[in-house]
Short mmCIF file of C-alpha atoms and ligand atoms in Angstrom, two decimals:
data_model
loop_
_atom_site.label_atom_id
_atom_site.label_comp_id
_atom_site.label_asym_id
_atom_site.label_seq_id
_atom_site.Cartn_x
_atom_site.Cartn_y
_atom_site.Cartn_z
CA UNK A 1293 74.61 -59.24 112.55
CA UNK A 1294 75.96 -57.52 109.55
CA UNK A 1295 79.98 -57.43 108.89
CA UNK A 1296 81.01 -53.71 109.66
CA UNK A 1297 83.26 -52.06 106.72
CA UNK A 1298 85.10 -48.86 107.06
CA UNK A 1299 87.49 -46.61 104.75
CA UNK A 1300 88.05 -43.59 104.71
CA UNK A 1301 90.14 -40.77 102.38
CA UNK A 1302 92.31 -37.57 103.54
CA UNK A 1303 91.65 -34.91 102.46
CA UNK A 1304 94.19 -33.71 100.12
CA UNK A 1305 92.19 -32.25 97.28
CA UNK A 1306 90.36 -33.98 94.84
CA UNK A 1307 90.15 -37.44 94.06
CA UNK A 1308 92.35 -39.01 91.18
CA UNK A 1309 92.25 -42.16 89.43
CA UNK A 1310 94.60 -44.42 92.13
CA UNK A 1311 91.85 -43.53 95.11
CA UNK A 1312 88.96 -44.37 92.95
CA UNK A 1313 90.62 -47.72 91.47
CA UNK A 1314 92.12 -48.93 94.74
CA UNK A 1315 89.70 -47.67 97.23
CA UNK A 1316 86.37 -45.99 95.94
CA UNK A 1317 85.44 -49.40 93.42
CA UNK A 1318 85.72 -51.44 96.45
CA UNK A 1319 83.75 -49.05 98.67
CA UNK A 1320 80.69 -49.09 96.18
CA UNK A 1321 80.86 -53.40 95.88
CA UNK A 1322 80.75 -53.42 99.37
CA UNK A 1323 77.88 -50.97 100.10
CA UNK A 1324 76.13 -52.70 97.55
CA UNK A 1325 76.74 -56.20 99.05
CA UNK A 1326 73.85 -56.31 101.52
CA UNK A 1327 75.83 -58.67 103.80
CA UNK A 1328 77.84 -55.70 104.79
CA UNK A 1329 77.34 -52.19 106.98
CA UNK A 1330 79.06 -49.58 105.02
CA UNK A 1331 81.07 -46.84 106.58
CA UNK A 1332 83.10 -44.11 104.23
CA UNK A 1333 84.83 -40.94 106.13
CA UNK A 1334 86.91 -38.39 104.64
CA UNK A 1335 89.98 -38.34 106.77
CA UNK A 1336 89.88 -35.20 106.93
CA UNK A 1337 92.34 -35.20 110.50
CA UNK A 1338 94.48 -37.16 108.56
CA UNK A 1339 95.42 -34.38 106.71
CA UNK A 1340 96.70 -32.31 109.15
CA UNK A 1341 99.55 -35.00 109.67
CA UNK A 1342 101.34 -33.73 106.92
CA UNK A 1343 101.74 -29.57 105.75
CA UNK A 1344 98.71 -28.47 104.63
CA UNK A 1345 96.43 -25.03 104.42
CA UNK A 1346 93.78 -25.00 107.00
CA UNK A 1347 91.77 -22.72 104.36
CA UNK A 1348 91.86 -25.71 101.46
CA UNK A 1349 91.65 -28.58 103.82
CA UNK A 1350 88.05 -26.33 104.81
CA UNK A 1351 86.90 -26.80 101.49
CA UNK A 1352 88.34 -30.57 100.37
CA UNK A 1353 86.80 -31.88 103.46
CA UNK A 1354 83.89 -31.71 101.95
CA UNK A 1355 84.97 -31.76 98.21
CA UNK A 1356 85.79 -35.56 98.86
CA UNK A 1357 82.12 -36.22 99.99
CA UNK A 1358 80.73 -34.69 97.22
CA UNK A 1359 83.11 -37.15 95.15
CA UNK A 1360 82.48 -39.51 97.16
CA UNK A 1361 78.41 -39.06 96.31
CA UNK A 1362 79.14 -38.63 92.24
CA UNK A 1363 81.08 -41.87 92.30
CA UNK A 1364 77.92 -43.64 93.67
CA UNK A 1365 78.27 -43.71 97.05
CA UNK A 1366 74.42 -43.88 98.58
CA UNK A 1367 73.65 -42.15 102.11
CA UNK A 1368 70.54 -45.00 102.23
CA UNK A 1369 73.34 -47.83 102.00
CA UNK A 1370 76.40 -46.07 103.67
CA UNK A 1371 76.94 -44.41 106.44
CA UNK A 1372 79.19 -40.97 105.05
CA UNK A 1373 80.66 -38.53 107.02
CA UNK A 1374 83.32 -36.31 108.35
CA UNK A 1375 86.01 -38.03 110.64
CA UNK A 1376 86.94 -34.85 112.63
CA UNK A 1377 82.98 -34.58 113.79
CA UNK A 1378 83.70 -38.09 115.35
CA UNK A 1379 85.48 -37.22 118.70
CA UNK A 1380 85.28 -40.97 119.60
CA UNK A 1381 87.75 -41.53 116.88
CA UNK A 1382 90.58 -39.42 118.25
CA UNK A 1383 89.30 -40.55 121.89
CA UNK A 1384 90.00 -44.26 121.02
CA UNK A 1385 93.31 -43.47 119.31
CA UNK A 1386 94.70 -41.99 122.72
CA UNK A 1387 93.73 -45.54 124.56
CA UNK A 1388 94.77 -47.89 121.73
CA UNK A 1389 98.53 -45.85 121.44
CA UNK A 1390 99.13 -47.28 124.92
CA UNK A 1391 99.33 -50.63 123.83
CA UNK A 1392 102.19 -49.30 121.19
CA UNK A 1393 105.84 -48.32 121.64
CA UNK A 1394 106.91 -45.50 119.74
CA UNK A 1395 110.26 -47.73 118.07
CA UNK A 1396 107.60 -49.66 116.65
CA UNK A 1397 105.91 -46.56 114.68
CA UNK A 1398 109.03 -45.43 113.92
CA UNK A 1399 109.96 -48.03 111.93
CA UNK A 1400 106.80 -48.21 109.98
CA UNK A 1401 107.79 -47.70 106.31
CA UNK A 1402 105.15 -45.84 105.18
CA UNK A 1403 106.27 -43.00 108.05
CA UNK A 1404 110.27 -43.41 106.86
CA UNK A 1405 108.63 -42.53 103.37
CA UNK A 1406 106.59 -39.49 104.74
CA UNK A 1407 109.88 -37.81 106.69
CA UNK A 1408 111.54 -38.45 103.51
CA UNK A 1409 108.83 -36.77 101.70
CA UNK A 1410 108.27 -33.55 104.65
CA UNK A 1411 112.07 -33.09 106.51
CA UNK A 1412 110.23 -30.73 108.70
CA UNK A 1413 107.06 -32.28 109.31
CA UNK A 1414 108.34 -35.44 111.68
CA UNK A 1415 105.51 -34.22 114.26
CA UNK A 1416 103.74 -36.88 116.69
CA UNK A 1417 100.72 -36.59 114.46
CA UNK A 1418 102.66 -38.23 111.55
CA UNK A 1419 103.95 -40.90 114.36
CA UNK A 1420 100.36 -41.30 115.13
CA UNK A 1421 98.55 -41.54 111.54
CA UNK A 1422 98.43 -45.47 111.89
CA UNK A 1423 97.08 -45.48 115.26
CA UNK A 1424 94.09 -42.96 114.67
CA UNK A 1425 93.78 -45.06 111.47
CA UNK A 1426 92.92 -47.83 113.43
CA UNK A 1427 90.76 -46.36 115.80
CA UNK A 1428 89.21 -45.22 113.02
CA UNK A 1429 88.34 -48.97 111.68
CA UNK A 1430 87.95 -50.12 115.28
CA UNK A 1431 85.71 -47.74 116.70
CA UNK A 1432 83.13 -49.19 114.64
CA UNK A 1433 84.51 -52.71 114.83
CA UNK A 1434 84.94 -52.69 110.94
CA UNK A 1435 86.97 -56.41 109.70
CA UNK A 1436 87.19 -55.41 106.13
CA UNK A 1437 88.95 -52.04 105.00
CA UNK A 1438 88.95 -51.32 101.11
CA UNK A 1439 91.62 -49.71 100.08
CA UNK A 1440 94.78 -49.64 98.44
CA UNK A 1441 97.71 -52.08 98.68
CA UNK A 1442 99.79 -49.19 100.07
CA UNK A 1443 97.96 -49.27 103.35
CA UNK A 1444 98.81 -52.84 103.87
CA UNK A 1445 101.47 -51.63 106.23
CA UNK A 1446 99.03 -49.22 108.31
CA UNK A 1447 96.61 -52.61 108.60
CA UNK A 1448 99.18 -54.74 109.87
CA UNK A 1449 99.22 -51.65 112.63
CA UNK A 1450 95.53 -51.81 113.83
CA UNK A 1451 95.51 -55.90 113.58
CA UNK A 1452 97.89 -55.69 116.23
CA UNK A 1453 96.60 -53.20 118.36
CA UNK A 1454 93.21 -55.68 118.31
CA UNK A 1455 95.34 -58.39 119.16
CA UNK A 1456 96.89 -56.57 121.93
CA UNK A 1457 93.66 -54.82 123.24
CA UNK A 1458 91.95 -58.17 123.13
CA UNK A 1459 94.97 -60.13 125.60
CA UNK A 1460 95.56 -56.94 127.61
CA UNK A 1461 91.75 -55.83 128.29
CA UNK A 1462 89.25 -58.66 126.89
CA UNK A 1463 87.63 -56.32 124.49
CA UNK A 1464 86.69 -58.47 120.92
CA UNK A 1465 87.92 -56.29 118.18
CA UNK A 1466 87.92 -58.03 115.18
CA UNK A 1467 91.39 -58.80 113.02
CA UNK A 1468 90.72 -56.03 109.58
CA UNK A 1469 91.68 -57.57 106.47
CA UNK A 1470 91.77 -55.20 103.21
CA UNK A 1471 89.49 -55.82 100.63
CA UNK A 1472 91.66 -55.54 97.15
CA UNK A 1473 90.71 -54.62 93.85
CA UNK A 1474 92.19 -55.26 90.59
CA UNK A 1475 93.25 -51.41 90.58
CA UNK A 1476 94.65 -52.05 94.02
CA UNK A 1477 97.71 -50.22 93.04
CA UNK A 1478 97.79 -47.99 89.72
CA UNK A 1479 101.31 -46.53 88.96
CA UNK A 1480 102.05 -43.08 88.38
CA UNK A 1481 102.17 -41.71 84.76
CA UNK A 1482 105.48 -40.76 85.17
CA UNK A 1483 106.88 -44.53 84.80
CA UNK A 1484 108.35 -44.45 88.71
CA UNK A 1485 106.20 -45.35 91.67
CA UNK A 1486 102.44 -45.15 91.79
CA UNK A 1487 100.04 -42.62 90.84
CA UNK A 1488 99.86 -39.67 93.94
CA UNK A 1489 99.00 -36.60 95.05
CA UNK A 1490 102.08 -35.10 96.05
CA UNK A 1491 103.88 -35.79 93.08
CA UNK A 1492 103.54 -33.57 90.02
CA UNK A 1493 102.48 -35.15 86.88
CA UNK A 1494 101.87 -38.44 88.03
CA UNK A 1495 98.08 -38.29 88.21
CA UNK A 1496 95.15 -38.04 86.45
CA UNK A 1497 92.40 -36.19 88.62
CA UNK A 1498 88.27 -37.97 88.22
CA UNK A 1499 87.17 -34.04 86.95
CA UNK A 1500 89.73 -33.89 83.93
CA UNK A 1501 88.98 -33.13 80.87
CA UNK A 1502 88.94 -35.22 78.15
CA UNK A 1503 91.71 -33.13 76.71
CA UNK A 1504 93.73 -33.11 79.95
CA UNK A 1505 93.19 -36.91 80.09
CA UNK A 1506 94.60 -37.35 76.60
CA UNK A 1507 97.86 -35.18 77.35
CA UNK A 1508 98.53 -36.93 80.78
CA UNK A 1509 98.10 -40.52 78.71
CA UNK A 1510 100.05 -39.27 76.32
CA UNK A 1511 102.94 -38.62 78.33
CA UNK A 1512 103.84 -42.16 79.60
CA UNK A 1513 106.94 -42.76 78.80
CA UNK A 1514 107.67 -44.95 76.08
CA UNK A 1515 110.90 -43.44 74.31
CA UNK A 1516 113.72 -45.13 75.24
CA UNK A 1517 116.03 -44.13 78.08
CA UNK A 1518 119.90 -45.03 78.07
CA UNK A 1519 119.83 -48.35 80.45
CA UNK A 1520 116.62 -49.43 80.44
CA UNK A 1521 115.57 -51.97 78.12
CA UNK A 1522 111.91 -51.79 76.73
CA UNK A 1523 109.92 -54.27 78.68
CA UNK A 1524 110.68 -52.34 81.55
CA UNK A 1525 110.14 -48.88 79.75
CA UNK A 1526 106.55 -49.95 78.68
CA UNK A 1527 105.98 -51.54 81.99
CA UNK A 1528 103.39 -48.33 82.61
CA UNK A 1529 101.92 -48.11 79.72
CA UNK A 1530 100.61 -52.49 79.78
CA UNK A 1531 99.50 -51.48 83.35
CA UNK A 1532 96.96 -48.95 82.03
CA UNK A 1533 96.14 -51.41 79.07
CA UNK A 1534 95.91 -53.95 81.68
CA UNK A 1535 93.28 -51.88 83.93
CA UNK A 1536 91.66 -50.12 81.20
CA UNK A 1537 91.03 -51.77 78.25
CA UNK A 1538 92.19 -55.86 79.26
CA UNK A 1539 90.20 -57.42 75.75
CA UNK A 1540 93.23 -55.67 73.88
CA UNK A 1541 96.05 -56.74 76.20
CA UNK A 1542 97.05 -60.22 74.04
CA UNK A 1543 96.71 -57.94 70.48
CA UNK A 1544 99.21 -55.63 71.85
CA UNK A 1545 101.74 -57.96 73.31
CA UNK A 1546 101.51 -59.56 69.56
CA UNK A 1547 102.28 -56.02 67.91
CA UNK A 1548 104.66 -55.77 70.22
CA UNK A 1549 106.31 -58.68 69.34
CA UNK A 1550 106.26 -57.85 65.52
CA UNK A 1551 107.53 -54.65 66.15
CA UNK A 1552 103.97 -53.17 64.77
CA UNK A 1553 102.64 -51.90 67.78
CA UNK A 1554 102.24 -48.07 67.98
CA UNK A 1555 102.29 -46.57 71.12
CA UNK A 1556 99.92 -43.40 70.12
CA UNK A 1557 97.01 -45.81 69.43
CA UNK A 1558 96.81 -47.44 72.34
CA UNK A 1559 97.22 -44.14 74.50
CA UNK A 1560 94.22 -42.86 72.73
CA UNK A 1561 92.30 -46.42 73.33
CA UNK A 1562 93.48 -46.04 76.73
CA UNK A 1563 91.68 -42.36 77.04
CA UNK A 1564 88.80 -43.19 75.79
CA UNK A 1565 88.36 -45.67 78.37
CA UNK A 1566 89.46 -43.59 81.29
CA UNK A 1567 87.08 -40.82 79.73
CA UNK A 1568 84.29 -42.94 79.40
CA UNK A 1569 84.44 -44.29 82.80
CA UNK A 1570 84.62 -40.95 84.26
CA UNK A 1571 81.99 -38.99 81.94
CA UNK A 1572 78.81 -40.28 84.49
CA UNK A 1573 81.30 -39.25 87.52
CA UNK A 1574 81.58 -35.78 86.04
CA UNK A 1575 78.08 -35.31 85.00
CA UNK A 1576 76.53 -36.45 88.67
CA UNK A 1577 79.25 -34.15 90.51
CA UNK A 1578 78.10 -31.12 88.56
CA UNK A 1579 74.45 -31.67 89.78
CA UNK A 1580 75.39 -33.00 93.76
CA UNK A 1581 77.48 -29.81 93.85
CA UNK A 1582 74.49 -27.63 93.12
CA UNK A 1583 72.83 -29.37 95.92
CA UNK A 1584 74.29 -27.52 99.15
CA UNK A 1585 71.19 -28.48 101.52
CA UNK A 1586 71.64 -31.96 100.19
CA UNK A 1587 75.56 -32.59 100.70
CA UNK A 1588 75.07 -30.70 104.23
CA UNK A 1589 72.03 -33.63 105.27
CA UNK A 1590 74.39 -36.24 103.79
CA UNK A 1591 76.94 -34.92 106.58
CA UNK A 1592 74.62 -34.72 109.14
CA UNK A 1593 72.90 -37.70 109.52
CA UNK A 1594 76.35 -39.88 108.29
CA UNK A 1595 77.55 -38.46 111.43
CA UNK A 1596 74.94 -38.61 113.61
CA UNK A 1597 75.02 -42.35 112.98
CA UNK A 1598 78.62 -42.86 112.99
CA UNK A 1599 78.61 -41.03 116.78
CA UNK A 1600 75.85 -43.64 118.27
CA UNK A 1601 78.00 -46.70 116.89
CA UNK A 1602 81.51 -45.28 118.15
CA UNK A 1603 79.90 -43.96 121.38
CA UNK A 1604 79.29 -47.44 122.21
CA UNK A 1605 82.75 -49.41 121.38
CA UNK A 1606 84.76 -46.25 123.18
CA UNK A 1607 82.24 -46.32 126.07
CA UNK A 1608 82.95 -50.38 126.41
CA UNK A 1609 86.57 -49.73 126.17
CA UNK A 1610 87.23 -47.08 128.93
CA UNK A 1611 85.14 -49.83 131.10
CA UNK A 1612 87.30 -52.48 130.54
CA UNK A 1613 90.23 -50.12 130.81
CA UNK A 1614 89.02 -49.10 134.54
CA UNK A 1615 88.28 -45.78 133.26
CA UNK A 1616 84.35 -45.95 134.17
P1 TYM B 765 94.97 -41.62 101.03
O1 TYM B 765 94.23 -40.37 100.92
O2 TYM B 765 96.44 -41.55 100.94
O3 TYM B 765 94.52 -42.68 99.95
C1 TYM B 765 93.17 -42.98 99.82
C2 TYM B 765 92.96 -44.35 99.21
O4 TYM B 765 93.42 -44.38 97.87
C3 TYM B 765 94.28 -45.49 97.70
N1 TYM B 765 95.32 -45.13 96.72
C4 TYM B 765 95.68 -45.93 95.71
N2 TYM B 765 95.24 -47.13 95.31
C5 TYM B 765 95.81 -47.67 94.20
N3 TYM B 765 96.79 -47.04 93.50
C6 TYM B 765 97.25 -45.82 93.86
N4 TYM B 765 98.19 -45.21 93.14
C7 TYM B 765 96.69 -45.21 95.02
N5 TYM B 765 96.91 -44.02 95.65
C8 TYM B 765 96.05 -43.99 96.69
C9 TYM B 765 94.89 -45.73 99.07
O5 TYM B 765 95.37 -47.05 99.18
C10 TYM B 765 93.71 -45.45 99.95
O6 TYM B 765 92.86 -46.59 99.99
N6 TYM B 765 95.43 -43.82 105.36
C11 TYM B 765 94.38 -43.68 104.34
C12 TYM B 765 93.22 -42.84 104.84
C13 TYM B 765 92.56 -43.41 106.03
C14 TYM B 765 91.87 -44.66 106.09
C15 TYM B 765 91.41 -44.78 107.43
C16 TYM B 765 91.62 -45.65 105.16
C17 TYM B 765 92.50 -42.87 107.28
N7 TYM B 765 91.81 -43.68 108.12
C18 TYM B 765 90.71 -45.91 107.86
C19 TYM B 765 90.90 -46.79 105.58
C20 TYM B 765 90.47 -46.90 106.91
C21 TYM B 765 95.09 -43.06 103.13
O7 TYM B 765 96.22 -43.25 102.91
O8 TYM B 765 94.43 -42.26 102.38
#
């Protein structure tokens, strides 16, 4: 039997350079590892745990599949669809957040960080994310989850739910690990925590512009700040060296060194290689978005599929539960 492999992506709009380094490279290795059964979701109830427009969540819940199809993601080798079409998913969640206690979600850091982030949005859904996250990987038995190191926390959730589901009921959910990548965690452009969404100016989005690219680059900082001494100030900028264009990393230190090195260069170098790794991206996302009837078969089948698989593992669990 194949080794199941799930991940999944809210939908917050589109996809920037962190999701695609720390989660989408590790999706495509994987579906292209025949050892493995590949299974990609949007998240798109995921979204809804946080303040968002039910208008634009309509349209980036199927924006992210359409990335998700330009970056190379193949409905003949993965199974891609739409969480919320996946009742077993939110079905599952219910059973597995009776093996939890709510002091142990609260002190999750990842939902400190999110109340920080939203005062007003401390709603159960938020309290729940990690628990419909794992019902999500568990549902389809999944071991291996690629995504970014910032979920580490959430998988340390759902390994213990198996753990506890397994004692308590004698079901045989499997332990997820994450599968990491070398961009497992890309830092924002602003020089301060790493590259999201919800923070202005800290990301560069896969359908920029070459131009757009070259003025986000541009503005890592590397002008010195009162305090901070200049390893740490150019900490960003060897990062994206680092993950971008690696051959140059030792001639750069050197300049460095010598007090030679000019920062404008190696933006530029660093452009060019975002650009150029995103140019096929952008071309193959103009043509899939043509492609309505496509994109909507895509859905259709992905979660057609997904249902039979899920049906199953819920199905087994509400047995074992006494619930059948
Ligand atoms: P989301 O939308 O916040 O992030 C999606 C993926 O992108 C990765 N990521 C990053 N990786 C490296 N550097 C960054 N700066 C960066 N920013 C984001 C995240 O680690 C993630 O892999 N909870 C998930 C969505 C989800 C899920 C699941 C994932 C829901 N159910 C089941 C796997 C399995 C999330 O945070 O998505």
């Amino acid at each position: 039997m194949k080794k199941s492999v799930l991940s999944g992506i809210r939908a917050t709009g589109r996809l920037h350079l962190g999701n695609y380094l720390g989660a989408v490279k590790g999706m495509l290795e994987l579906q292209n590892d025949p050892q493995y059964k590949t299974l990609y979701m949007v998240a798109d109830a995921h979204t809804v745990t946080t303040p968002y427009h039910a208008n634009e969540l309509k349209v980036n819940r199927r924006e992210v599949i359409i990335d998700y199809l330009a970056a190379g993601l193949d409905p003949e080798k993965s199974i891609i669809f739409q969480q919320a079409e996946v009742n077993e998913h939110f079905e599952l969640a219910f059973y597995f957040s009776s093996v939890m206690s709510i002091a142990r979600m609260q002190h999750l850091p990842t939902f400190k960080e999110k109340i920080k982030q939203h005062p007003q949005g401390s709603t159960m859904a938020l309290l729940n994310y990690p628990i419909l996250m794992a019902a999500d990987i568990l549902v389809y038995k999944a071991g291996l989850v690629p995504v970014g190191i910032d979920q580490e926390p959430h998988l340390e959730i759902a390994r213990e739910i198996a753990r506890k589901m397994n004692e308590q009921y004698g079901t045989d959910f499997p332990e997820p690990v994450r599968f990491a990548t070398k961009g497992e965690y890309v830092p924002s452009l602003k020089g301060e925590g790493k590259m999201s969404k919800s923070v202005e100016g800290s990301y560069i989005n896969l359908t920029d512009s070459h131009d757009e690219i070259r003025k986000k680059v541009r503005s890592i900082p590397t002008s010195s700040y009162v305090g901070m001494d200049s390893k740490e100030l150019l900490k960003t900028l060897f990062s994206y060296a680092n993950l971008f264009i690696p051959k140059y990393k030792k001639q750069y230190e050197e300049e460095l060194a010598k007090g030679t090195l000019k920062y404008i260069s190696i933006k530029d170098q660093i452009t060019e290689a975002i650009y150029n790794e995103l140019k096929p991206f952008q071309e193959k996302r103009i043509e899939i978005e043509k492609n309505k009837e496509y994109v909507d078969k895509v859905i259709q089948d992905g979660t057609q599929k997904a249902k039979e698989i899920a049906r199953k593992t819920v199905d087994e669990v509400k047995e074992k539960m006494g619930l059948s």
